[in-house]
PDB file of C-alpha atoms in Angstrom:
ATOM      1  CA  MET N 291      13.425   1.485  -8.259  1.00 79.00           C
ATOM      2  CA  ASN N 292      10.123  -0.104  -7.279  1.00 89.00           C
ATOM      3  CA  ARG N 293       6.762   0.804  -8.766  1.00 91.00           C
ATOM      4  CA  PHE N 294       4.274   2.479  -6.425  1.00 93.00           C
ATOM      5  CA  VAL N 295       0.911   4.252  -6.338  1.00 94.00           C
ATOM      6  CA  ILE N 296       0.841   7.924  -5.429  1.00 92.00           C
ATOM      7  CA  ALA N 297      -2.193   9.939  -4.327  1.00 93.00           C
ATOM      8  CA  ASP N 298      -2.891  13.618  -4.981  1.00 93.00           C
ATOM      9  CA  PRO N 299      -4.718  15.121  -1.957  1.00 94.00           C
ATOM     10  CA  GLN N 300      -5.747  18.107  -4.089  1.00 94.00           C
ATOM     11  CA  LEU N 301      -7.875  15.800  -6.251  1.00 95.00           C
ATOM     12  CA  CYS N 302      -9.051  13.237  -3.666  1.00 96.00           C
ATOM     13  CA  ILE N 303     -12.655  13.764  -2.502  1.00 96.00           C
ATOM     14  CA  GLY N 304     -12.598  11.107   0.232  1.00 95.00           C
ATOM     15  CA  CYS N 305     -15.283   8.938  -1.396  1.00 95.00           C
ATOM     16  CA  ASN N 306     -13.605   5.629  -0.329  1.00 96.00           C
ATOM     17  CA  THR N 307     -14.305   4.113  -3.768  1.00 97.00           C
ATOM     18  CA  CYS N 308     -10.675   2.996  -3.924  1.00 97.00           C
ATOM     19  CA  MET N 309     -11.008   1.057  -0.666  1.00 96.00           C
ATOM     20  CA  ALA N 310     -14.176  -0.708  -1.823  1.00 96.00           C
ATOM     21  CA  ALA N 311     -12.632  -1.667  -5.162  1.00 97.00           C
ATOM     22  CA  CYS N 312      -9.487  -2.947  -3.448  1.00 96.00           C
ATOM     23  CA  SER N 313     -11.508  -5.153  -1.126  1.00 95.00           C
ATOM     24  CA  ASP N 314     -13.658  -6.549  -3.947  1.00 95.00           C
ATOM     25  CA  VAL N 315     -10.859  -7.529  -6.339  1.00 95.00           C
ATOM     26  CA  HIS N 316      -8.829  -9.240  -3.620  1.00 93.00           C
ATOM     27  CA  LYS N 317     -11.834 -11.174  -2.371  1.00 91.00           C
ATOM     28  CA  VAL N 318     -12.344 -12.559  -5.881  1.00 92.00           C
ATOM     29  CA  GLN N 319      -8.698 -13.711  -5.853  1.00 90.00           C
ATOM     30  CA  GLY N 320      -9.207 -15.577  -2.586  1.00 85.00           C
ATOM     31  CA  LEU N 321      -7.034 -13.127  -0.654  1.00 88.00           C
ATOM     32  CA  GLN N 322      -7.711 -11.112   2.480  1.00 86.00           C
ATOM     33  CA  THR N 323     -10.648  -8.764   1.925  1.00 88.00           C
ATOM     34  CA  HIS N 324      -9.237  -5.992   4.094  1.00 90.00           C
ATOM     35  CA  PRO N 325      -8.472  -3.010   1.786  1.00 93.00           C
ATOM     36  CA  ARG N 326      -4.802  -2.427   1.087  1.00 93.00           C
ATOM     37  CA  LEU N 327      -5.165   1.323   1.454  1.00 94.00           C
ATOM     38  CA  LYS N 328      -6.910   3.667   3.837  1.00 93.00           C
ATOM     39  CA  VAL N 329      -8.297   7.116   3.131  1.00 95.00           C
ATOM     40  CA  VAL N 330      -7.051   9.525   5.796  1.00 93.00           C
ATOM     41  CA  LYS N 331      -7.988  13.152   6.423  1.00 92.00           C
ATOM     42  CA  ILE N 332      -5.620  15.906   7.521  1.00 90.00           C
ATOM     43  CA  GLY N 333      -7.268  19.273   7.876  1.00 91.00           C
ATOM     44  CA  ASP N 334      -9.442  19.835   4.815  1.00 92.00           C
ATOM     45  CA  LEU N 335      -7.525  17.368   2.636  1.00 94.00           C
ATOM     46  CA  THR N 336      -8.042  13.635   2.188  1.00 94.00           C
ATOM     47  CA  ALA N 337      -5.855  11.047   0.485  1.00 93.00           C
ATOM     48  CA  PRO N 338      -5.390   7.281   0.467  1.00 93.00           C
ATOM     49  CA  MET N 339      -2.409   5.976   2.426  1.00 92.00           C
ATOM     50  CA  LEU N 340      -0.803   2.818   1.061  1.00 92.00           C
ATOM     51  CA  CYS N 341       2.477   0.937   0.752  1.00 94.00           C
ATOM     52  CA  HIS N 342       5.379   2.958  -0.684  1.00 94.00           C
ATOM     53  CA  GLN N 343       7.054  -0.220  -2.005  1.00 95.00           C
ATOM     54  CA  CYS N 344      10.314   0.828  -0.311  1.00 94.00           C
ATOM     55  CA  ASP N 345      13.505  -0.276  -2.077  1.00 91.00           C
ATOM     56  CA  ASP N 346      15.086  -1.115   1.277  1.00 92.00           C
ATOM     57  CA  ALA N 347      11.870  -2.374   2.872  1.00 95.00           C
ATOM     58  CA  PRO N 348      12.112  -2.747   6.680  1.00 96.00           C
ATOM     59  CA  CYS N 349       9.082  -5.075   6.624  1.00 96.00           C
ATOM     60  CA  ALA N 350      10.998  -7.569   4.477  1.00 96.00           C
ATOM     61  CA  ARG N 351      14.044  -7.374   6.738  1.00 96.00           C
ATOM     62  CA  VAL N 352      12.140  -8.271   9.919  1.00 96.00           C
ATOM     63  CA  CYS N 353       9.861 -11.000   8.543  1.00 96.00           C
ATOM     64  CA  PRO N 354      10.992 -14.220  10.294  1.00 95.00           C
ATOM     65  CA  VAL N 355       9.608 -16.527   7.587  1.00 95.00           C
ATOM     66  CA  ASN N 356      10.539 -14.550   4.453  1.00 95.00           C
ATOM     67  CA  ALA N 357       6.888 -13.991   3.590  1.00 94.00           C
ATOM     68  CA  ILE N 358       7.822 -10.507   2.299  1.00 96.00           C
ATOM     69  CA  THR N 359      10.191 -10.339  -0.642  1.00 95.00           C
ATOM     70  CA  HIS N 360      11.341  -8.029  -3.437  1.00 93.00           C
ATOM     71  CA  LYS N 361       9.927  -9.203  -6.779  1.00 91.00           C
ATOM     72  CA  ASP N 362       8.899  -7.598 -10.087  1.00 88.00           C
ATOM     73  CA  ASN N 363       9.880  -4.099  -8.908  1.00 91.00           C
ATOM     74  CA  MET N 364       7.636  -4.214  -5.864  1.00 94.00           C
ATOM     75  CA  ILE N 365       7.500  -5.583  -2.316  1.00 95.00           C
ATOM     76  CA  VAL N 366       5.417  -8.767  -2.284  1.00 93.00           C
ATOM     77  CA  LEU N 367       3.724 -10.252   0.774  1.00 93.00           C
ATOM     78  CA  ASN N 368       2.813 -13.946   0.563  1.00 91.00           C
ATOM     79  CA  GLU N 369      -0.317 -14.351   2.696  1.00 88.00           C
ATOM     80  CA  SER N 370       0.024 -18.140   2.702  1.00 86.00           C
ATOM     81  CA  LEU N 371       3.454 -17.949   4.365  1.00 89.00           C
ATOM     82  CA  CYS N 372       2.536 -15.189   6.825  1.00 91.00           C
ATOM     83  CA  ILE N 373       2.367 -16.389  10.449  1.00 89.00           C
ATOM     84  CA  GLY N 374       0.663 -13.264  11.765  1.00 89.00           C
ATOM     85  CA  CYS N 375       3.507 -12.100  14.008  1.00 91.00           C
ATOM     86  CA  LYS N 376       2.738  -8.441  13.085  1.00 93.00           C
ATOM     87  CA  LEU N 377       6.394  -7.394  13.094  1.00 95.00           C
ATOM     88  CA  CYS N 378       6.142  -6.005   9.562  1.00 96.00           C
ATOM     89  CA  GLY N 379       3.303  -3.706  10.529  1.00 94.00           C
ATOM     90  CA  LEU N 380       5.152  -2.491  13.597  1.00 94.00           C
ATOM     91  CA  VAL N 381       8.259  -1.443  11.647  1.00 96.00           C
ATOM     92  CA  CYS N 382       6.506   0.041   8.603  1.00 95.00           C
ATOM     93  CA  PRO N 383       7.295   3.790   8.745  1.00 93.00           C
ATOM     94  CA  PHE N 384       4.068   4.634   6.898  1.00 92.00           C
ATOM     95  CA  GLY N 385       1.600   2.410   8.760  1.00 91.00           C
ATOM     96  CA  ALA N 386       0.765   0.738   5.451  1.00 93.00           C
ATOM     97  CA  ILE N 387       0.580  -2.857   6.725  1.00 94.00           C
ATOM     98  CA  THR N 388      -2.432  -3.972   8.747  1.00 91.00           C
ATOM     99  CA  PRO N 389      -3.199  -7.319  10.416  1.00 90.00           C
ATOM    100  CA  SER N 390      -6.523  -8.585   9.111  1.00 86.00           C
ATOM    101  CA  GLY N 391      -8.842 -11.232  10.413  1.00 72.00           C
ATOM    102  CA  SER N 392     -10.984 -11.751   7.323  1.00 58.00           C
ATOM    103  CA  LYS N 393     -10.850 -15.293   5.982  1.00 56.00           C
ATOM    104  CA  PRO N 394      -9.469 -15.739   2.462  1.00 50.00           C
ATOM    105  CA  VAL N 395     -11.939 -17.512   0.190  1.00 48.00           C
ATOM    106  CA  ASP N 396      -9.540 -20.377  -0.527  1.00 51.00           C
ATOM    107  CA  MET N 397      -8.507 -20.986   3.104  1.00 50.00           C
ATOM    108  CA  PRO N 398      -9.954 -24.168   4.677  1.00 54.00           C
ATOM    109  CA  ASP N 399     -12.380 -23.386   7.461  1.00 56.00           C
ATOM    110  CA  PHE N 400     -10.254 -25.230  10.002  1.00 53.00           C
ATOM    111  CA  PHE N 401     -12.318 -24.613  13.091  1.00 50.00           C
ATOM    112  CA  ASP N 402     -15.657 -25.417  11.473  1.00 55.00           C
ATOM    113  CA  GLU N 403     -14.260 -28.629  10.035  1.00 57.00           C
ATOM    114  CA  TYR N 404     -12.190 -30.023  12.903  1.00 55.00           C
ATOM    115  CA  VAL N 405     -13.283 -28.281  16.073  1.00 55.00           C
ATOM    116  CA  PRO N 406     -16.869 -28.325  17.400  1.00 57.00           C
ATOM    117  CA  LYS N 407     -18.212 -24.761  17.524  1.00 56.00           C
ATOM    118  CA  GLU N 408     -19.393 -25.348  21.080  1.00 60.00           C
ATOM    119  CA  ILE N 409     -15.771 -25.297  22.254  1.00 59.00           C
ATOM    120  CA  LEU N 410     -15.390 -21.707  21.039  1.00 58.00           C
ATOM    121  CA  LEU N 411     -18.636 -20.312  22.423  1.00 62.00           C
ATOM    122  CA  ASP N 412     -17.033 -19.000  25.614  1.00 65.00           C
ATOM    123  CA  VAL N 413     -14.124 -17.356  23.789  1.00 67.00           C
ATOM    124  CA  PRO N 414     -14.797 -13.591  23.608  1.00 70.00           C
ATOM    125  CA  ASP N 415     -14.362 -11.745  20.312  1.00 73.00           C
ATOM    126  CA  SER N 416     -12.391  -8.520  20.034  1.00 78.00           C
ATOM    127  CA  LEU N 417     -14.420  -5.348  19.737  1.00 79.00           C
ATOM    128  CA  PRO N 418     -14.641  -3.964  16.171  1.00 76.00           C
ATOM    129  CA  THR N 419     -13.039  -0.746  17.406  1.00 82.00           C
ATOM    130  CA  MET N 420      -9.997  -2.503  18.867  1.00 83.00           C
ATOM    131  CA  ASN N 421      -6.613  -1.779  17.332  1.00 83.00           C
ATOM    132  CA  PRO N 422      -5.903  -4.556  14.796  1.00 82.00           C
ATOM    133  CA  PHE N 423      -2.480  -5.115  16.345  1.00 84.00           C
ATOM    134  CA  LEU N 424      -4.199  -6.064  19.613  1.00 83.00           C
ATOM    135  CA  ALA N 425      -7.314  -7.794  18.294  1.00 79.00           C
ATOM    136  CA  TRP N 426      -7.888 -11.522  18.533  1.00 75.00           C
ATOM    137  CA  ASN N 427     -10.843 -13.613  17.382  1.00 72.00           C
ATOM    138  CA  ALA N 428     -11.022 -17.367  17.859  1.00 68.00           C
ATOM    139  CA  GLY N 429     -11.135 -19.304  14.617  1.00 64.00           C
ATOM    140  CA  ILE N 430      -9.839 -16.433  12.504  1.00 73.00           C
ATOM    141  CA  ARG N 431      -6.303 -16.557  11.147  1.00 75.00           C
ATOM    142  CA  ASN N 432      -4.555 -13.198  11.510  1.00 83.00           C
ATOM    143  CA  VAL N 433      -2.615 -12.245   8.363  1.00 89.00           C
ATOM    144  CA  ALA N 434      -0.729  -9.092   7.373  1.00 92.00           C
ATOM    145  CA  VAL N 435      -2.070  -7.259   4.325  1.00 92.00           C
ATOM    146  CA  LYS N 436      -0.405  -4.573   2.198  1.00 94.00           C
ATOM    147  CA  CYS N 437      -0.691  -3.111  -1.271  1.00 95.00           C
ATOM    148  CA  ASP N 438       0.334  -5.616  -3.948  1.00 94.00           C
ATOM    149  CA  LEU N 439      -0.405  -3.272  -6.871  1.00 95.00           C
ATOM    150  CA  CYS N 440      -3.033  -5.836  -7.940  1.00 95.00           C
ATOM    151  CA  SER N 441      -0.226  -7.802  -9.579  1.00 92.00           C
ATOM    152  CA  PHE N 442      -2.699 -10.545 -10.468  1.00 93.00           C
ATOM    153  CA  SER N 443      -4.574  -8.161 -12.790  1.00 92.00           C
ATOM    154  CA  ASP N 444      -3.479  -7.107 -16.282  1.00 91.00           C
ATOM    155  CA  GLU N 445      -5.418  -3.871 -15.761  1.00 91.00           C
ATOM    156  CA  GLY N 446      -3.181  -2.762 -12.897  1.00 92.00           C
ATOM    157  CA  PRO N 447      -4.209  -1.441  -9.468  1.00 95.00           C
ATOM    158  CA  ALA N 448      -7.986  -1.377  -9.025  1.00 96.00           C
ATOM    159  CA  CYS N 449      -7.812   1.797  -6.946  1.00 96.00           C
ATOM    160  CA  VAL N 450      -6.216   3.712  -9.818  1.00 96.00           C
ATOM    161  CA  LYS N 451      -8.780   2.371 -12.269  1.00 95.00           C
ATOM    162  CA  VAL N 452     -11.893   3.320 -10.272  1.00 97.00           C
ATOM    163  CA  CYS N 453     -10.877   6.704  -8.796  1.00 96.00           C
ATOM    164  CA  PRO N 454     -13.514   9.159 -10.091  1.00 96.00           C
ATOM    165  CA  THR N 455     -11.171  12.166  -9.895  1.00 96.00           C
ATOM    166  CA  ASP N 456      -7.916  10.535 -11.108  1.00 95.00           C
ATOM    167  CA  ALA N 457      -6.301  11.251  -7.759  1.00 95.00           C
ATOM    168  CA  LEU N 458      -4.335   7.984  -7.837  1.00 95.00           C
ATOM    169  CA  HIS N 459      -1.515   7.175 -10.247  1.00 93.00           C
ATOM    170  CA  LEU N 460       0.824   4.232 -10.733  1.00 93.00           C
ATOM    171  CA  VAL N 461       4.389   5.521 -10.920  1.00 91.00           C
ATOM    172  CA  GLU N 462       6.891   3.532 -12.975  1.00 86.00           C
ATOM    173  CA  GLU N 463      10.667   3.997 -13.023  1.00 74.00           C
ATOM    174  CA  ASN N 464      10.731   5.474 -16.541  1.00 67.00           C
ATOM    175  CA  GLN N 465       8.199   8.113 -15.460  1.00 61.00           C
ATOM    176  CA  LEU N 466      10.445   9.260 -12.628  1.00 57.00           C
ATOM    177  CA  GLU N 467      13.453   9.367 -14.940  1.00 58.00           C
ATOM    178  CA  ASN N 468      11.535  11.525 -17.417  1.00 56.00           C
ATOM    179  CA  GLU N 469      10.320  13.822 -14.635  1.00 53.00           C
ATOM    180  CA  SER N 470      13.842  14.153 -13.245  1.00 54.00           C
ATOM    181  CA  ALA N 471      15.156  15.009 -16.704  1.00 56.00           C
ATOM    182  CA  LYS N 472      12.469  17.686 -17.097  1.00 59.00           C
ATOM    183  CA  ARG N 473      13.320  19.219 -13.720  1.00 60.00           C
ATOM    184  CA  ARG N 474      17.029  19.208 -14.502  1.00 63.00           C
ATOM    185  CA  SER N 475      16.299  20.921 -17.806  1.00 64.00           C
ATOM    186  CA  VAL N 476      14.141  23.558 -16.099  1.00 62.00           C
ATOM    187  CA  SER N 477      16.823  24.140 -13.469  1.00 66.00           C
ATOM    188  CA  ILE N 478      19.495  24.630 -16.129  1.00 67.00           C
ATOM    189  CA  ASP N 479      17.270  27.022 -18.086  1.00 63.00           C
ATOM    190  CA  THR N 480      16.488  28.972 -14.906  1.00 69.00           C
ATOM    191  CA  MET N 481      20.143  29.205 -13.904  1.00 70.00           C
ATOM    192  CA  THR N 482      21.094  30.310 -17.426  1.00 73.00           C
ATOM    193  CA  ALA N 483      18.414  33.017 -17.411  1.00 69.00           C
ATOM    194  CA  GLU N 484      19.517  34.268 -13.986  1.00 69.00           C
ATOM    195  CA  PHE N 485      23.134  34.309 -15.103  1.00 66.00           C
ATOM    196  CA  ASP N 486      22.229  36.314 -18.221  1.00 69.00           C
ATOM    197  CA  ILE N 487      20.359  38.830 -16.044  1.00 76.00           C
ATOM    198  CA  LEU N 488      23.382  39.230 -13.755  1.00 72.00           C
ATOM    199  CA  ILE N 489      25.714  39.789 -16.732  1.00 72.00           C
ATOM    200  CA  SER N 490      23.272  42.304 -18.196  1.00 71.00           C
ATOM    201  CA  GLN N 491      23.044  44.191 -14.883  1.00 69.00           C
ATOM    202  CA  GLN N 492      26.832  44.328 -14.563  1.00 70.00           C
ATOM    203  CA  GLU N 493      27.224  45.591 -18.111  1.00 69.00           C
ATOM    204  CA  ASN N 494      24.662  48.358 -17.506  1.00 72.00           C
ATOM    205  CA  SER N 495      26.106  49.434 -14.168  1.00 64.00           C
TER     206      SER N 495
END
């Protein structure tokens, strides 16, 4: 089972601190600055939406260059290999992959270095409100971004660390096994109690 981050909408206050922290730590690493999660609101509740690290990840299956792989109990996206085809984002059932046009810090500024800026002056930019799957900006490499659980950090996911209400939690396989064992134990105890009540009722009738 893969590790993943889960959000509790009962605790989330929609402050977007997780998004800001995500953007900052990835920028320092020279990766896309677009946040790997997005706070969404449904009714009166808010919660961050991010990659579920699916065991049978459809994004990995459709990637034509194998830029998305299963590694270290998570689904890893290599931004250097990504060709920006956007197929992974289209098949993600949770909408957790977004094409981003922000330049990684360690990416050579190709257009500034090799192409005179005057050539690009008549190329229109996409509106900021345009859907990222349709947007296009000259001189900006389009790369898919998704939650990587901040695998480069020994402190774990930045979003979990900075959440002021502890609404985000990193779930490991052993935690799920322990929780499943607890639920099985509760179910057995409940069934035993109900059975004892039935026997008692039959004996008294």
